[in-house]
Amino acid sequence: MTRLQLAVAVAVAVAPGPPGPCSTSRAVRRPPRHISRCRGLLRGAMSVVAAAASTHPSATADGSPPQMATTRLERGSLLVGGRELISQCPPEVTLRAGVALAAPGAAFLGARAAAPSSRHVFSLGTIPKGWRWLSLFKLKIWWMAPKTGAEAAGVPAETQMLLLEKTGNGAEDTVYALMLPALDGDFRASLQGCPENELQFCFESGDPDVQTKDAVDAVFVNSGDNPFKLMKESIKILSKIKGTFSHIESKETPANLDWFGWCTWDAFYKAVNPVGIEEGLQSLREGGAPPRFLIIDDGWQEIVNEFKEVNGALLEETVFAERLVDLKENDKFRGEACKNLGDLVKKIKETHGVKYVYAWHALLGYWGGVCTSSDVMENYNPKLVYPVQSPGDVANLRDVAMDSLEKYGVGIIDPEKIYEFYNDQHSYLSSVGVDGVKVDVQSVMETLGHGFGGRVALTRKYQHALEESIARNFKGNNLICCMSHSSDHIYSALKSAVARASEDFMPREPTLQTLHIANVAFNSLLLGEIFIPDWDMFQSKHETAEFHGAARALSGGGVYVSDKPGVHDFTVLKKLVLPDGSILRARYAGRPTRDCLFNDPVMDGKSLLKIWNLNNLSAVVGVFNCQGAGNWTWLVEEISHVPTAVNITGHLSPSDVESLEEITGDEWNGETAVYAFNSCSLSRLQKHQSLELSLVTMTCEIYTISPIQVYGGAVRFAPLGLLNMFNSGGALDSITGTVDSSATTVQIKCRGPGRFGAYSSARPALCRVDAHEVEFSHSDDGLLAFDLSDGSSHSSLWNIEILYTAS
């Protein structure tokens, strides 16, 4: 056996497998001497394996060496896709290559320190000129936000995804690199820049007693020529290697996402009450947008503020330190309006046709946890602890809630009792008819790891207990994770399928509306591979309602509002909701188009934001002008002044849609029908052609893009769907064509009611809906349209026949 073979054999023998939920961490308290020696041997073996992989790359299927695809660490340079991604790598940086046979570019970066610690900051080197990057970083402890740049120094602290692009002589020469700081045993990694223009990774456990000097699988690296395929492939690989979370494709999708919803938060805030809930449901139902999904948000629980009197007044800052005292509803939900929570849930389901009721609670019970002196809570061995934030969290924006919790403490449940707590809470809610929960304030766990084995171990314990309780007590994986953007949570989500994508919709903050749309779209690049991103509620009678409503329509997630009872704009709602309460949900998470990934759609004064998605038979692209109405809330380089309202011109192309081939068929010639929702205009474009559009601040246009197919050798046809809905193509289910000697018939199954539209190169002889002939119009631009009358439901489809006779 050669030395190389011996080193590889040793690496295979001692390399730990994917850490499961209960696996032993490589970082332990006071590690035994033999473990430290194993780490050193493993590190040396990895270096040899990486060097061997770069010297003798395996052949590809056609016999050529995959040098352009492999990731290599050579002479202080990290090479991805044949390009130098990082230069001047320090000698302590390590690379574990060849982690996935199907993706030779997949690898892990790590490093070794001189001494054990619970927190390390390692330099990786600098980013050479020619690359530009997109960072998703934790702006607050709860939420991520996007930032773009080119130099390593600009990468913000708490970066959880770094996507980089380097262009060549043409689009086909463009290389994308992806860096995902991961969870490695009991440690969590994040990226950051420094004034010396170096890219660093921080490696921390959150518990001074949990230490290591080896970061082995700290930063996942991969490369490719398509950023969206790269992201999907990488998350799938990472989930298989780590074993602590799952890709969204393997998770159960909650059924409520296909129905219109109403959330009580902005309607009442914590003053939510049974009478108000019924009034809100009734006014929406009577207006023609019946909610089938209800979230009873914060305000239903029995809580206590233990800091009552300060100079005769309640301290405002103690609101976030209020604590849970009971698992049942408070007095507002026990009285004349309803006997109890169960009575209310039964009434609203029977009277208002609500199918799914969710109740809100925090991961620790309430914002400040649980009351340690409560008779009910004593069953779960609670104790008062004081959060300690990571230096990375306070490097960006401090949060007022964390300031309060740091001062007044959190009543935390014994981790060994946390499943019992969730099971008791959820079994009670299920017994009174509640169907699921929205669980908030999740990222607080990362600050409570001291004495509990660290932030990663504690978060995973709570998250997996939560998921097991959901599976036991509710049908359909009915859970919304919220305030949960810490990678501790993201990479511990084995079953959770829905997560909020950004900071709240804030109706009283006019400068935050455009930021919200940009934030949810960019964050969905990462979140959308693990969850169905929830783009949050909005209000239909708000100056930005069309802007928000259009975005929700192509988000791929749920659509729900937080209107006050009787305060609605049904012209907006009926572009989102069918009369039966169902919505037209797109196939994937809505994400920025490729040409928008490295632009700033909020503050550069020139870029429009384009968001793409797919439906069954067509694609949809929303174009938004987010410029001029607000600023990102972190410190940015000085830029030229952007007017309050600015008109921006851009371009829209069918090629903006990724994976269009999923819906086109093998014989498609590249021609599409493009329908603009607001201007009601129809165009025909080849895949790489484009049209010009101009938008002023806080306006948008939604384009349905439908591949044109040829039937009978003469009829060119493309279904558009319901022209009165933002996501027109979301109504389409299937299309077939039959041809005989006398006629060509196109058959479509479509939801309704509404105004059906399609591109048709020829005027048909007749159109039938459910075997009944209907009147239709056919214009010079090829737009064929007719009405689908009321009567359809979510579970039934209109059968449409469009007949062309031989000339």
mmCIF file of N, CA, C and O in Angstrom, residues 653-655 670 685-690:
data_model
loop_
_atom_site.group_PDB
_atom_site.id
_atom_site.type_symbol
_atom_site.label_atom_id
_atom_site.label_comp_id
_atom_site.label_asym_id
_atom_site.label_seq_id
_atom_site.Cartn_x
_atom_site.Cartn_y
_atom_site.Cartn_z
ATOM 1 N N SER A 653 -37.504 39.563 -21.124
ATOM 2 C CA SER A 653 -37.292 38.534 -22.136
ATOM 3 C C SER A 653 -37.759 37.185 -21.610
ATOM 4 O O SER A 653 -37.653 36.907 -20.406
ATOM 5 N N PRO A 654 -38.272 36.322 -22.494
ATOM 6 C CA PRO A 654 -38.581 34.948 -22.047
ATOM 7 C C PRO A 654 -37.373 34.234 -21.460
ATOM 8 O O PRO A 654 -37.528 33.348 -20.608
ATOM 9 N N SER A 655 -36.171 34.634 -21.870
ATOM 10 C CA SER A 655 -34.962 34.003 -21.332
ATOM 11 C C SER A 655 -34.720 34.384 -19.880
ATOM 12 O O SER A 655 -33.852 33.793 -19.220
ATOM 13 N N GLY A 670 -39.018 27.804 -29.640
ATOM 14 C CA GLY A 670 -38.497 28.980 -28.947
ATOM 15 C C GLY A 670 -39.407 30.194 -28.966
ATOM 16 O O GLY A 670 -39.098 31.214 -28.344
ATOM 17 N N LEU A 685 -42.583 36.775 -28.827
ATOM 18 C CA LEU A 685 -41.138 36.922 -28.723
ATOM 19 C C LEU A 685 -40.477 35.556 -28.825
ATOM 20 O O LEU A 685 -40.958 34.573 -28.238
ATOM 21 N N GLN A 686 -39.367 35.492 -29.538
ATOM 22 C CA GLN A 686 -38.505 34.328 -29.447
ATOM 23 C C GLN A 686 -37.812 34.354 -28.072
ATOM 24 O O GLN A 686 -37.731 35.388 -27.424
ATOM 25 N N LYS A 687 -37.302 33.204 -27.652
ATOM 26 C CA LYS A 687 -36.799 33.072 -26.296
ATOM 27 C C LYS A 687 -35.777 34.142 -25.940
ATOM 28 O O LYS A 687 -35.786 34.666 -24.819
ATOM 29 N N HIS A 688 -34.892 34.507 -26.867
ATOM 30 C CA HIS A 688 -33.829 35.458 -26.538
ATOM 31 C C HIS A 688 -34.130 36.880 -27.019
ATOM 32 O O HIS A 688 -33.270 37.747 -26.928
ATOM 33 N N GLN A 689 -35.336 37.116 -27.493
ATOM 34 C CA GLN A 689 -35.743 38.486 -27.806
ATOM 35 C C GLN A 689 -36.240 39.165 -26.537
ATOM 36 O O GLN A 689 -36.505 38.511 -25.518
ATOM 37 N N SER A 690 -36.374 40.476 -26.588
ATOM 38 C CA SER A 690 -36.832 41.209 -25.412
ATOM 39 C C SER A 690 -37.717 42.365 -25.823
ATOM 40 O O SER A 690 -37.716 42.790 -26.987
#
